[in-house]
Coordinates of C-alpha atoms in Angstrom, one line a residue:
Chain A
M1 CA 190.6 208.1 352.9
K2 CA 192.3 208.8 355.7
L3 CA 189.6 210.5 358.3
L4 CA 192.2 213.0 359.1
S5 CA 190.8 214.7 362.3
R6 CA 188.8 212.6 364.0
F7 CA 190.1 214.1 367.0
S8 CA 190.9 217.9 366.0
L9 CA 187.4 217.8 365.2
L10 CA 186.0 216.7 368.1
A11 CA 188.2 219.2 370.1
L12 CA 187.0 222.0 368.1
S13 CA 183.2 221.4 368.3
A14 CA 183.6 221.0 372.2
A15 CA 186.6 224.1 372.3
L16 CA 183.3 226.0 370.6
L17 CA 180.6 224.3 372.3
F18 CA 182.6 226.1 375.4
S19 CA 183.2 229.7 374.3
A20 CA 179.5 229.8 373.0
C21 CA 178.5 228.6 376.4
G22 CA 180.9 230.7 378.1
G23 CA 179.4 234.0 376.3
T24 CA 176.1 234.0 377.9
D25 CA 177.2 234.0 381.1
D26 CA 180.3 236.1 381.0
N27 CA 178.8 238.4 383.8
T28 CA 178.6 235.4 386.7
A29 CA 181.9 234.1 385.1
P30 CA 184.2 233.3 388.1
D31 CA 187.3 235.2 388.4
T32 CA 190.5 232.5 387.4
G33 CA 193.8 231.6 389.1
R34 CA 196.2 229.5 387.7
I35 CA 197.0 225.7 389.0
T36 CA 200.9 223.8 388.2
L37 CA 201.1 220.2 388.8
N38 CA 204.5 219.4 388.7
A39 CA 206.2 216.0 388.5
T40 CA 209.1 214.6 390.0
A41 CA 211.0 210.8 390.9
T42 CA 213.1 209.7 393.6
Y43 CA 214.0 206.4 394.5
G44 CA 213.5 206.8 398.6
S45 CA 214.6 210.0 399.5
L46 CA 217.5 210.8 396.4
P47 CA 216.4 212.5 393.5
L48 CA 216.3 210.5 390.6
V49 CA 218.8 210.9 387.9
M50 CA 219.5 208.9 384.9
F51 CA 222.8 207.2 384.6
D52 CA 225.0 209.2 387.4
Q53 CA 223.4 207.6 390.0
N54 CA 223.6 204.0 391.8
Y55 CA 221.0 203.2 393.8
D56 CA 221.2 200.4 396.8
Y57 CA 218.5 197.7 396.4
E58 CA 217.3 194.9 398.3
D59 CA 220.1 192.4 399.6
G60 CA 223.4 194.0 398.2
M61 CA 221.9 194.7 395.1
Q62 CA 222.4 198.3 393.3
F63 CA 220.8 199.6 390.0
Q64 CA 221.2 202.4 387.3
M65 CA 218.5 204.0 385.8
Q66 CA 218.2 205.0 382.1
L67 CA 214.8 205.9 381.7
F68 CA 211.5 205.8 383.6
Q69 CA 208.1 207.2 381.9
T70 CA 204.6 207.2 383.0
Y71 CA 201.1 208.1 381.4
L72 CA 198.7 210.1 383.5
S73 CA 195.2 210.9 382.2
D74 CA 191.6 212.4 382.8
I75 CA 193.9 215.0 385.4
E76 CA 191.1 217.0 387.0
L77 CA 190.5 219.5 390.0
V78 CA 187.2 218.5 392.6
Y79 CA 185.0 220.8 394.1
M80 CA 181.5 220.8 396.2
E81 CA 178.8 222.6 394.6
N82 CA 175.5 222.4 396.6
G83 CA 175.9 219.8 398.1
A84 CA 176.9 218.1 394.7
E85 CA 180.9 216.5 393.9
M86 CA 181.9 218.7 390.5
T87 CA 185.0 218.3 389.1
E88 CA 187.3 220.6 386.7
P89 CA 189.4 218.9 384.3
L90 CA 193.1 220.0 383.4
L91 CA 194.3 218.0 380.8
D92 CA 193.3 214.5 379.6
V93 CA 196.8 213.0 379.0
A94 CA 200.2 213.7 379.5
L95 CA 203.7 211.3 379.1
A96 CA 205.7 212.1 382.1
E97 CA 209.5 211.5 380.6
F98 CA 212.0 211.6 382.9
G99 CA 214.5 210.3 380.3
D100 CA 216.3 213.3 380.0
I101 CA 216.9 214.1 383.6
Y102 CA 221.2 213.7 384.3
T103 CA 221.3 216.3 387.0
I104 CA 220.3 217.0 390.7
A105 CA 219.3 220.0 390.0
D106 CA 217.0 219.3 387.0
A107 CA 215.6 215.9 389.1
E108 CA 214.2 218.2 391.8
A109 CA 212.9 220.8 389.5
G110 CA 210.8 217.8 387.9
I111 CA 208.5 218.0 385.2
E112 CA 206.0 220.4 384.4
V113 CA 202.5 218.0 383.2
V114 CA 200.2 221.0 383.5
K115 CA 199.6 224.5 383.7
T116 CA 196.6 226.0 383.5
D117 CA 193.9 228.8 384.5
V118 CA 191.5 227.2 386.6
P119 CA 188.1 229.5 388.1
A120 CA 189.1 230.3 391.7
R121 CA 187.8 228.0 394.0
N122 CA 188.3 226.4 397.3
Y123 CA 189.2 222.6 395.4
T124 CA 188.8 220.0 397.5
A125 CA 191.3 217.0 395.9
L126 CA 193.4 216.3 392.5
R127 CA 192.1 213.1 390.2
F128 CA 194.0 211.5 387.5
G129 CA 195.0 208.4 386.7
V130 CA 198.1 206.4 386.2
G131 CA 198.4 205.0 382.8
V132 CA 196.2 205.7 379.2
S133 CA 192.2 205.5 381.1
P134 CA 190.6 203.0 379.2
A135 CA 188.5 205.4 377.0
L136 CA 191.8 206.7 375.7
N137 CA 193.5 203.2 376.1
A138 CA 190.8 202.2 373.4
T139 CA 192.1 205.0 370.8
V140 CA 195.4 204.2 368.4
P141 CA 198.4 206.1 367.8
P142 CA 197.4 206.9 364.0
D143 CA 194.1 209.0 365.8
Y144 CA 196.8 211.7 367.0
E145 CA 199.4 214.1 365.5
V146 CA 202.6 212.0 365.6
T147 CA 203.8 214.7 368.4
H148 CA 200.9 213.8 370.8
P149 CA 201.9 212.2 373.9
L150 CA 199.6 209.5 372.5
G151 CA 200.8 209.5 369.3
Q152 CA 203.7 206.5 370.2
N153 CA 204.2 204.1 372.7
Y154 CA 202.1 201.6 371.5
W155 CA 201.6 197.7 371.6
E156 CA 200.1 196.6 368.6
D157 CA 199.5 192.4 370.1
A158 CA 198.0 193.9 373.6
N159 CA 196.0 196.7 372.0
S160 CA 197.3 198.9 374.8
Y161 CA 199.5 201.8 375.1
I162 CA 202.6 200.6 377.4
F163 CA 201.6 202.8 380.5
F164 CA 205.2 202.8 382.0
K165 CA 208.5 202.0 381.3
F166 CA 211.2 201.7 383.7
E167 CA 215.1 200.6 382.7
G168 CA 218.3 200.5 383.8
N169 CA 221.1 198.3 384.8
A170 CA 221.2 196.7 387.3
D171 CA 224.7 195.0 389.5
L172 CA 223.2 191.7 391.4
D173 CA 226.4 190.8 393.1
G174 CA 227.7 193.9 394.4
S175 CA 230.3 193.7 392.1
G176 CA 230.3 196.9 390.8
G177 CA 229.2 195.9 387.1
F178 CA 226.1 197.2 385.8
Q179 CA 225.8 194.7 382.9
D180 CA 222.1 193.4 383.6
K181 CA 219.5 195.1 381.7
L182 CA 216.4 196.0 383.3
T183 CA 213.0 196.8 380.9
F184 CA 209.7 196.7 383.0
H185 CA 207.5 197.8 380.4
V186 CA 203.7 198.1 382.2
G187 CA 200.5 198.3 380.2
G188 CA 197.2 197.2 379.5
D189 CA 193.6 198.2 381.6
N190 CA 194.1 196.2 384.4
N191 CA 197.5 198.0 385.5
Y192 CA 195.7 201.2 385.2
N193 CA 194.9 203.5 388.7
S194 CA 192.5 205.8 389.4
I195 CA 194.2 208.1 392.0
E196 CA 192.5 210.9 394.5
F197 CA 194.5 212.8 396.4
T198 CA 191.6 214.9 398.8
G199 CA 192.9 217.8 400.7
A200 CA 192.3 221.6 400.2
I201 CA 193.7 223.2 397.1
D202 CA 192.6 226.8 397.5
I203 CA 192.9 228.8 394.3
A204 CA 191.7 232.5 395.2
P205 CA 191.2 234.8 392.0
D206 CA 194.7 235.6 390.2
G207 CA 195.9 233.3 393.0
E208 CA 198.3 230.2 392.1
A209 CA 198.3 226.8 393.3
V210 CA 201.2 224.8 392.9
L211 CA 201.2 221.0 393.4
N212 CA 204.3 217.9 393.3
L213 CA 203.6 215.4 392.3
N214 CA 206.4 212.5 393.4
F215 CA 207.1 209.0 392.0
D216 CA 208.9 206.9 394.6
M217 CA 211.1 203.9 392.8
E218 CA 211.4 202.5 396.0
K219 CA 208.3 202.4 396.7
L220 CA 207.1 201.0 393.4
L221 CA 209.6 198.0 393.5
I222 CA 209.5 197.1 397.3
R223 CA 206.1 196.5 398.6
S224 CA 205.4 197.5 402.6
N225 CA 205.4 194.1 403.5
G226 CA 208.9 193.5 401.8
D227 CA 208.0 191.5 398.7
Y228 CA 210.1 193.3 396.2
V229 CA 211.4 192.9 392.6
D230 CA 213.8 190.6 392.9
F231 CA 216.8 191.2 389.5
R232 CA 218.5 188.4 389.8
Q233 CA 214.6 186.6 389.4
V234 CA 213.1 188.9 386.7
R235 CA 214.9 191.3 384.5
Q236 CA 212.0 192.3 382.1
A237 CA 208.4 192.3 381.7
H238 CA 206.8 193.5 378.9
S239 CA 203.1 192.9 378.8
N240 CA 199.5 193.1 380.7
T241 CA 199.8 190.1 382.4
A242 CA 204.0 189.5 383.2
P243 CA 203.9 188.8 387.2
A244 CA 206.3 191.6 387.4
A245 CA 204.4 193.7 385.5
V246 CA 201.3 193.1 387.6
F247 CA 203.3 193.7 390.4
M248 CA 204.3 197.2 389.6
G249 CA 201.0 198.0 388.3
E250 CA 199.5 197.7 391.7
N251 CA 202.5 199.1 393.8
M252 CA 202.4 202.4 391.8
P253 CA 199.7 204.3 394.0
N254 CA 201.8 203.7 397.2
A255 CA 204.4 205.4 395.3
L256 CA 202.5 208.5 394.7
S257 CA 202.6 211.4 396.9
L258 CA 201.1 214.7 395.7
T259 CA 203.2 218.1 398.3
R260 CA 202.0 221.6 397.7
Chain B
M1 CA 212.2 217.3 328.1
I2 CA 215.5 219.2 327.6
P3 CA 217.4 218.9 331.2
L4 CA 217.2 222.6 332.6
Y5 CA 221.0 222.8 334.2
K6 CA 222.4 221.9 330.4
K7 CA 220.9 225.5 329.8
I8 CA 222.7 226.9 332.9
F9 CA 225.7 225.6 331.7
F10 CA 226.3 227.7 328.9
F11 CA 224.6 230.5 330.3
G12 CA 224.1 231.5 333.8
A13 CA 227.5 231.5 334.8
F14 CA 229.0 233.7 332.5
A15 CA 225.7 236.3 333.0
L16 CA 225.9 236.0 337.0
A17 CA 229.8 236.9 337.2
L18 CA 229.2 239.9 334.2
G19 CA 225.7 240.8 335.0
F20 CA 225.7 241.1 338.4
T21 CA 229.2 241.7 340.1
A22 CA 229.2 244.9 337.7
C23 CA 226.1 246.4 339.2
D24 CA 227.1 245.4 342.7
D25 CA 229.4 248.6 342.8
E26 CA 226.5 251.1 341.8
P27 CA 224.2 253.1 343.9
A28 CA 221.2 250.6 343.6
G29 CA 217.4 252.1 343.6
P30 CA 214.5 250.2 344.9
D31 CA 215.0 248.1 341.9
G32 CA 218.3 247.3 341.7
C33 CA 221.1 248.9 340.5
A34 CA 221.1 252.5 339.0
N35 CA 222.3 251.0 335.5
C36 CA 220.9 248.3 335.3
P37 CA 218.1 247.2 332.3
A38 CA 214.5 247.1 334.5
E39 CA 213.6 243.8 335.9
Q40 CA 211.0 242.1 333.9
P41 CA 208.4 240.6 335.7
I42 CA 207.8 237.2 335.4
T43 CA 204.6 236.1 333.5
G44 CA 202.4 233.7 333.8
E45 CA 199.8 232.5 336.5
Y46 CA 199.7 231.8 340.3
N47 CA 196.8 229.5 341.2
P48 CA 198.2 226.6 342.8
T49 CA 195.9 223.2 344.0
A50 CA 196.5 222.0 346.7
Y51 CA 197.7 218.9 347.3
S52 CA 195.4 215.7 349.3
F53 CA 196.9 213.2 351.6
D54 CA 193.6 211.4 351.2
Y55 CA 195.2 208.4 350.4
L56 CA 197.1 208.0 353.4
P57 CA 195.8 204.7 355.2
D58 CA 194.2 204.9 358.7
R59 CA 197.0 203.2 360.2
F60 CA 199.2 205.9 359.3
P61 CA 199.6 209.3 361.4
N62 CA 198.6 212.7 360.0
P63 CA 201.5 214.2 358.2
I64 CA 203.6 217.4 360.0
I65 CA 203.0 220.5 357.5
P66 CA 204.5 223.7 358.9
P67 CA 202.0 226.2 358.2
D68 CA 204.2 228.5 356.3
N69 CA 204.8 225.8 353.6
P70 CA 201.5 224.2 353.3
M71 CA 201.7 221.5 350.2
T72 CA 200.9 221.9 346.6
E73 CA 201.0 220.6 343.7
E74 CA 202.9 223.0 342.1
G75 CA 205.5 223.5 344.7
I76 CA 206.2 219.9 344.8
A77 CA 206.7 219.7 341.1
L78 CA 209.5 222.6 341.1
G79 CA 210.6 220.5 344.3
R80 CA 210.6 217.4 342.2
M81 CA 212.8 219.2 339.5
L82 CA 215.4 221.1 342.0
F83 CA 215.8 217.8 343.5
Y84 CA 216.9 216.4 340.4
D85 CA 218.8 219.0 339.0
P86 CA 222.5 219.5 339.7
I87 CA 222.3 222.9 339.2
L88 CA 222.3 223.7 343.0
S89 CA 225.7 222.1 343.0
R90 CA 229.3 224.0 342.3
D91 CA 230.2 222.7 339.1
S92 CA 226.6 221.0 338.2
T93 CA 227.7 217.5 338.5
I94 CA 225.4 216.7 341.7
S95 CA 222.2 216.6 342.4
C96 CA 220.2 215.5 345.7
A97 CA 219.4 212.7 343.3
S98 CA 223.1 211.4 343.4
C99 CA 222.7 210.2 347.0
H100 CA 219.6 209.4 347.1
L101 CA 218.4 207.3 344.4
Q102 CA 214.5 206.5 344.0
S103 CA 215.3 202.7 343.4
L104 CA 217.4 202.4 346.6
S105 CA 214.4 203.5 348.4
F106 CA 216.2 207.3 348.2
T107 CA 220.1 205.9 349.6
D108 CA 222.8 205.5 347.2
G109 CA 224.3 202.1 348.6
A110 CA 227.8 203.4 349.6
A111 CA 229.1 203.1 353.2
V112 CA 229.6 206.8 352.9
S113 CA 228.4 209.1 350.4
I114 CA 230.7 210.2 347.5
G115 CA 230.2 214.1 347.1
I116 CA 231.4 216.6 344.3
D117 CA 235.4 216.3 343.2
N118 CA 234.8 212.3 344.3
R119 CA 235.2 213.8 348.2
E120 CA 234.0 211.2 350.8
G121 CA 231.6 212.0 353.5
V122 CA 231.7 210.7 357.4
R123 CA 227.9 209.0 357.0
S124 CA 225.8 207.0 355.3
A125 CA 223.3 208.6 353.0
M126 CA 219.6 207.9 354.4
P127 CA 216.8 206.7 352.9
L128 CA 214.1 209.8 352.3
V129 CA 211.0 207.4 353.0
N130 CA 208.2 208.8 355.6
L131 CA 209.7 211.8 356.3
A132 CA 206.6 214.0 356.5
F133 CA 205.8 211.9 360.2
N134 CA 209.1 212.7 361.8
P135 CA 209.0 215.3 364.5
R136 CA 211.9 214.6 366.0
G137 CA 214.9 216.2 364.0
F138 CA 216.4 215.0 360.6
F139 CA 219.5 213.5 359.8
W140 CA 221.2 210.6 361.8
D141 CA 222.3 213.0 364.9
G142 CA 218.6 214.8 364.5
R143 CA 220.2 218.4 364.4
S144 CA 218.1 219.7 361.3
A145 CA 214.5 220.7 363.2
T146 CA 212.4 220.5 360.1
L147 CA 213.0 219.3 355.8
E148 CA 213.3 222.7 355.1
E149 CA 216.3 223.8 357.4
Q150 CA 217.7 220.3 356.4
A151 CA 217.5 221.1 353.0
L152 CA 219.8 224.4 353.6
I153 CA 222.8 222.1 354.5
P154 CA 224.0 219.6 351.7
I155 CA 224.1 222.9 348.9
E156 CA 227.2 224.6 350.8
D157 CA 228.1 221.0 352.4
H158 CA 231.9 221.2 350.9
R159 CA 231.5 217.2 350.4
E160 CA 228.4 217.3 349.2
M161 CA 227.4 219.9 346.6
D162 CA 230.0 222.5 347.6
E163 CA 227.9 225.6 346.1
S164 CA 227.4 228.7 347.8
W165 CA 223.4 230.4 347.9
D166 CA 224.3 233.0 347.0
V167 CA 225.5 232.0 343.8
A168 CA 222.6 229.2 344.0
E169 CA 219.8 231.6 343.9
E170 CA 221.7 233.8 341.3
K171 CA 221.8 230.9 338.9
L172 CA 218.0 230.0 339.5
R173 CA 216.8 233.9 339.0
R174 CA 218.9 233.7 335.7
H175 CA 217.6 230.9 334.2
T176 CA 215.4 230.4 331.5
A177 CA 212.8 228.3 333.0
Y178 CA 212.9 228.6 336.6
P179 CA 211.9 231.4 337.2
Q180 CA 208.2 230.9 335.9
Y181 CA 207.8 227.7 338.1
F182 CA 208.7 229.4 341.3
R183 CA 206.1 231.9 340.0
K184 CA 203.7 228.9 340.2
A185 CA 204.5 227.4 343.0
F186 CA 205.1 230.9 345.8
G187 CA 203.8 233.5 343.6
V188 CA 207.2 235.5 343.2
E189 CA 206.6 238.5 340.7
Y190 CA 210.6 239.1 340.0
P191 CA 213.1 236.9 339.6
S192 CA 215.2 238.5 342.2
E193 CA 212.4 237.6 344.7
I194 CA 213.9 233.7 344.2
T195 CA 215.2 233.0 347.3
R196 CA 216.7 229.9 348.9
E197 CA 213.9 229.9 351.4
H198 CA 211.9 229.4 348.2
V199 CA 214.2 226.0 347.3
V200 CA 214.1 224.4 350.8
K201 CA 209.9 224.9 350.6
A202 CA 209.7 223.1 347.6
L203 CA 212.1 220.4 348.3
A204 CA 210.4 220.0 351.6
Q205 CA 207.5 219.4 349.7
F206 CA 208.1 217.2 347.5
E207 CA 210.1 214.9 349.7
R208 CA 206.6 215.0 352.2
T209 CA 205.0 213.2 349.3
L210 CA 207.7 210.6 349.7
I211 CA 205.4 208.1 351.5
S212 CA 205.7 204.2 351.7
Y213 CA 202.4 202.0 352.3
N214 CA 202.2 199.3 349.7
S215 CA 204.8 196.8 350.9
R216 CA 203.9 193.2 350.5
F217 CA 203.4 193.7 354.8
D218 CA 200.9 196.2 353.7
K219 CA 199.0 194.2 351.5
V220 CA 199.1 191.3 353.8
V221 CA 198.7 192.0 357.4
W222 CA 196.8 195.3 357.0
E223 CA 194.7 195.0 353.5
Q224 CA 194.0 190.9 354.1
Q225 CA 195.5 190.6 350.6
G226 CA 196.9 186.7 350.4
W227 CA 198.7 185.2 353.2
P228 CA 201.9 185.5 354.5
T229 CA 204.2 182.3 354.5
D230 CA 205.2 180.5 357.0
L231 CA 208.8 181.6 357.3
E232 CA 207.2 185.5 357.1
Q233 CA 204.9 184.8 359.8
E234 CA 207.6 183.1 361.8
G235 CA 210.0 185.9 361.5
R236 CA 207.3 188.6 362.0
D237 CA 206.5 187.2 365.7
L238 CA 210.4 187.3 366.2
F239 CA 210.5 190.6 365.2
F240 CA 207.4 191.8 367.5
V241 CA 207.9 189.1 370.5
E242 CA 207.1 191.3 373.5
T243 CA 205.8 188.3 376.3
A244 CA 209.3 187.1 376.7
L245 CA 208.7 183.4 378.3
P246 CA 212.7 181.8 379.1
T247 CA 211.7 179.6 376.3
Q248 CA 211.4 182.4 373.8
E249 CA 213.7 184.3 371.3
H250 CA 213.4 187.9 372.4
P251 CA 215.2 190.2 369.7
G252 CA 212.8 193.0 370.6
C253 CA 213.2 194.8 367.4
S254 CA 210.3 196.9 367.7
H255 CA 210.8 198.4 371.0
C256 CA 212.7 201.1 368.3
H257 CA 210.9 200.0 364.9
G258 CA 207.9 199.3 365.9
S259 CA 204.6 201.2 364.5
S260 CA 202.7 201.3 361.2
L261 CA 206.2 203.2 360.1
F262 CA 208.7 201.0 361.5
T263 CA 210.2 203.7 363.5
E264 CA 209.1 206.2 366.2
N265 CA 211.8 208.3 365.3
N266 CA 213.3 208.1 368.4
F267 CA 217.7 207.8 369.3
F268 CA 219.6 205.2 370.9
N269 CA 222.6 203.8 371.2
N270 CA 221.6 200.3 369.8
G271 CA 224.8 198.5 370.8
I272 CA 227.0 198.5 367.8
S273 CA 230.0 200.0 369.0
D274 CA 232.5 198.4 371.2
V275 CA 234.5 201.8 372.9
E276 CA 236.0 202.3 376.2
G277 CA 233.9 204.7 377.2
L278 CA 231.0 207.5 376.0
E279 CA 233.4 209.8 374.7
A280 CA 235.3 207.0 372.5
F281 CA 232.7 207.0 370.3
A282 CA 234.0 208.1 366.1
D283 CA 231.0 209.2 365.8
K284 CA 229.2 211.2 368.8
G285 CA 225.8 211.0 366.9
L286 CA 223.4 212.8 368.8
G287 CA 225.5 213.8 371.8
G288 CA 228.1 215.5 368.9
F289 CA 224.7 218.2 368.5
N290 CA 223.8 218.5 371.9
G291 CA 227.0 218.2 374.0
N292 CA 225.0 215.6 376.2
I293 CA 227.9 213.0 377.1
Y294 CA 224.7 210.1 377.5
D295 CA 223.6 211.0 374.3
N296 CA 227.1 210.2 372.7
G297 CA 227.1 207.1 370.2
K298 CA 223.0 207.5 370.0
F299 CA 221.5 207.8 366.2
R300 CA 218.2 208.0 365.4
A301 CA 216.4 204.7 364.7
P302 CA 215.4 204.7 360.9
T303 CA 212.5 203.0 359.4
L304 CA 212.5 200.1 358.5
R305 CA 210.5 200.2 355.5
N306 CA 212.5 198.8 352.2
I307 CA 215.5 197.7 354.5
A308 CA 216.0 195.5 352.1
L309 CA 217.2 197.8 349.4
T310 CA 219.4 200.5 351.5
A311 CA 222.6 198.3 352.3
P312 CA 225.2 199.0 353.8
Y313 CA 223.5 199.9 357.1
M314 CA 223.8 201.9 360.5
H315 CA 224.8 205.6 360.3
D316 CA 228.6 204.4 358.7
G317 CA 227.4 201.9 356.3
R318 CA 229.5 199.4 358.8
F319 CA 226.9 196.9 357.8
A320 CA 226.9 194.7 354.7
T321 CA 223.6 192.7 355.0
L322 CA 220.9 192.2 357.0
E323 CA 222.5 188.8 358.4
E324 CA 225.0 191.0 359.9
V325 CA 223.0 193.4 361.1
L326 CA 221.2 190.5 363.1
D327 CA 224.0 189.0 364.4
S328 CA 225.3 192.4 365.6
Y329 CA 221.9 192.4 367.4
A330 CA 222.5 189.2 369.2
Q331 CA 225.6 189.8 370.6
G332 CA 223.4 192.0 372.4
G333 CA 225.6 195.1 372.8
H334 CA 229.2 195.4 374.3
G335 CA 228.6 197.1 377.6
V336 CA 228.9 200.7 377.3
P337 CA 226.9 202.2 379.7
N338 CA 224.5 204.1 377.7
E339 CA 223.9 201.1 375.2
D340 CA 220.1 200.6 375.1
P341 CA 218.7 198.5 377.7
N342 CA 216.4 196.4 375.4
I343 CA 219.5 195.8 373.4
Q344 CA 219.7 191.9 374.6
P345 CA 222.0 188.7 373.4
F346 CA 219.6 186.0 371.7
T347 CA 220.1 184.0 369.8
L348 CA 218.8 182.7 366.1
T349 CA 218.8 179.0 364.6
D350 CA 219.6 179.7 361.3
E351 CA 216.0 179.1 360.0
Q352 CA 214.7 181.9 362.8
K353 CA 216.8 184.3 361.3
E354 CA 216.1 183.4 357.5
A355 CA 212.5 184.0 359.3
M356 CA 213.4 187.2 359.9
I357 CA 215.0 188.4 357.2
A358 CA 211.8 187.1 355.2
F359 CA 210.1 189.3 357.1
L360 CA 212.3 192.2 356.4
N361 CA 212.0 191.6 353.0
M362 CA 208.3 191.8 353.2
L363 CA 208.7 195.8 353.6
T364 CA 209.9 196.6 350.5
D365 CA 207.6 198.8 348.3
T366 CA 208.0 198.5 344.4
A367 CA 205.1 200.6 344.4
F368 CA 207.4 203.6 346.0
T369 CA 210.5 202.5 344.0
N370 CA 208.8 202.4 340.3
N371 CA 206.5 205.4 341.2
P372 CA 206.4 207.8 338.6
A373 CA 205.8 210.5 340.3
F374 CA 208.9 210.5 342.8
A375 CA 211.0 209.7 339.2
D376 CA 213.6 212.0 337.6
P377 CA 211.6 214.6 335.6
F378 CA 214.2 215.1 333.3
K379 CA 214.1 212.0 331.5

């Protein structure tokens, strides 16, 4: 028999618990404001659009994008209370998909990852993971509704979600033909990155903070020491341990920037 | 049981033409026209039994059930009758089952479907398998968001059943038996309350029960009943291989036909069309529906469950056999810009090809194709 709602049940009881607690200290409940987290993607300073743009790469190579998508997990705000660090959870997991972004305007507008009300406070950091957190990565798609972000993108053999995908077509010799296919798929707990951006995120009662998280493909592919994923040598990685996957997994934190 | 459509054939059309059009010109009272005899309520109980998906294995996701169309035994039974009854076509010759045959996993074995008056359609009939798990739109191009919406289309499609919904509704309302089934399923009190919404809800309920989970692959791999043959195992490895070593072939099928459903219902250009550019596809697929040029030539990746039964293959039935399908994928596309990058050339020895086909044959589910609950209720 199928456990139809393992997770919905959990969510429900959590919700019940929460509202019950909320009821008891309604009077002292802090006023709320709103937080929005958007995600954008670029190649260096160029907005990342699928198909329509040639991006100059190392050593005369060029490429065009067809897909960039990534999971974000355990997104939370950090604050201090009586000298202790506390967290305000925003969302357990999201899939930021850039595969439908075909225009510069859409690329600049980005994707809304979370928009939610939170207690008004002076928060001190944004924290999240890139990929699927180890706890969630121990679950499998049938645990979720098919419409849930974790309802797909699973590797049975590796027992992992595919944390992020980078796909496109490369011109390896500057000939103008984009015939070489790029499919980098990265997963596995070893490639999960916890990220924290510290800095004041003040949310006044009825106020709103909008944060923008950018993924820079140039920094994902090229390290500050000059090492890069050489498409002439490697054009695909479909495992937790393939060197290109590990390289990109390690680089991911460098590819991120947060603006307010 | 006597086929319901035979009764309607002798009685329905006449009653319709004479009775109702005459009344239409009269000033209508609250229950219809002034001179018509008062409509009789439908007798019988409305006490539906909820349908249970308890039999679904853990490896399957939850079915998607719209909140306004809960599954009931009565609704499913009605949907099954409507699916097999040509009453919904203009001349009572074509039913859904004319193009969706259970023995062929609800396809029709033709490259493009033949509808009413032998009119040729433009696409290949799709298998009706595990539809309850598709969140991304129905038809090859995803243009119908739900099964309810989808079921509205074939009735009025001139190449398929070519009936008007107004007439179809009247045929059902005036039928000797159907009103009672609509009452059992949806609680309608008067025949005039029977609408196309009830029809498509019933059809969708029936279609959501068409679930295949009992193939040899399920038994061997998930339920550890027996072992795959060496050939099947080799094919399985080739199908699912992810860690592509330079020395290893990487057909990459599971990128698009993965999960326990053997599809995630996403849209791709899988490289089968050798066209000049993105505007040149004979059938634009998803792009024809959403207007996005980069989606031209993209189609929904179908499930590969029961794939051995659903030849010919692809949206236009261009490949007669699974060998041809594999040969096409092995070419690695035609350099059309929006081909999915996971479509890459590979070479298979004859044995490897045979192995992949042995593996695909494991996905045939005869418990599904022989399930009496899915069969023609009029036989």
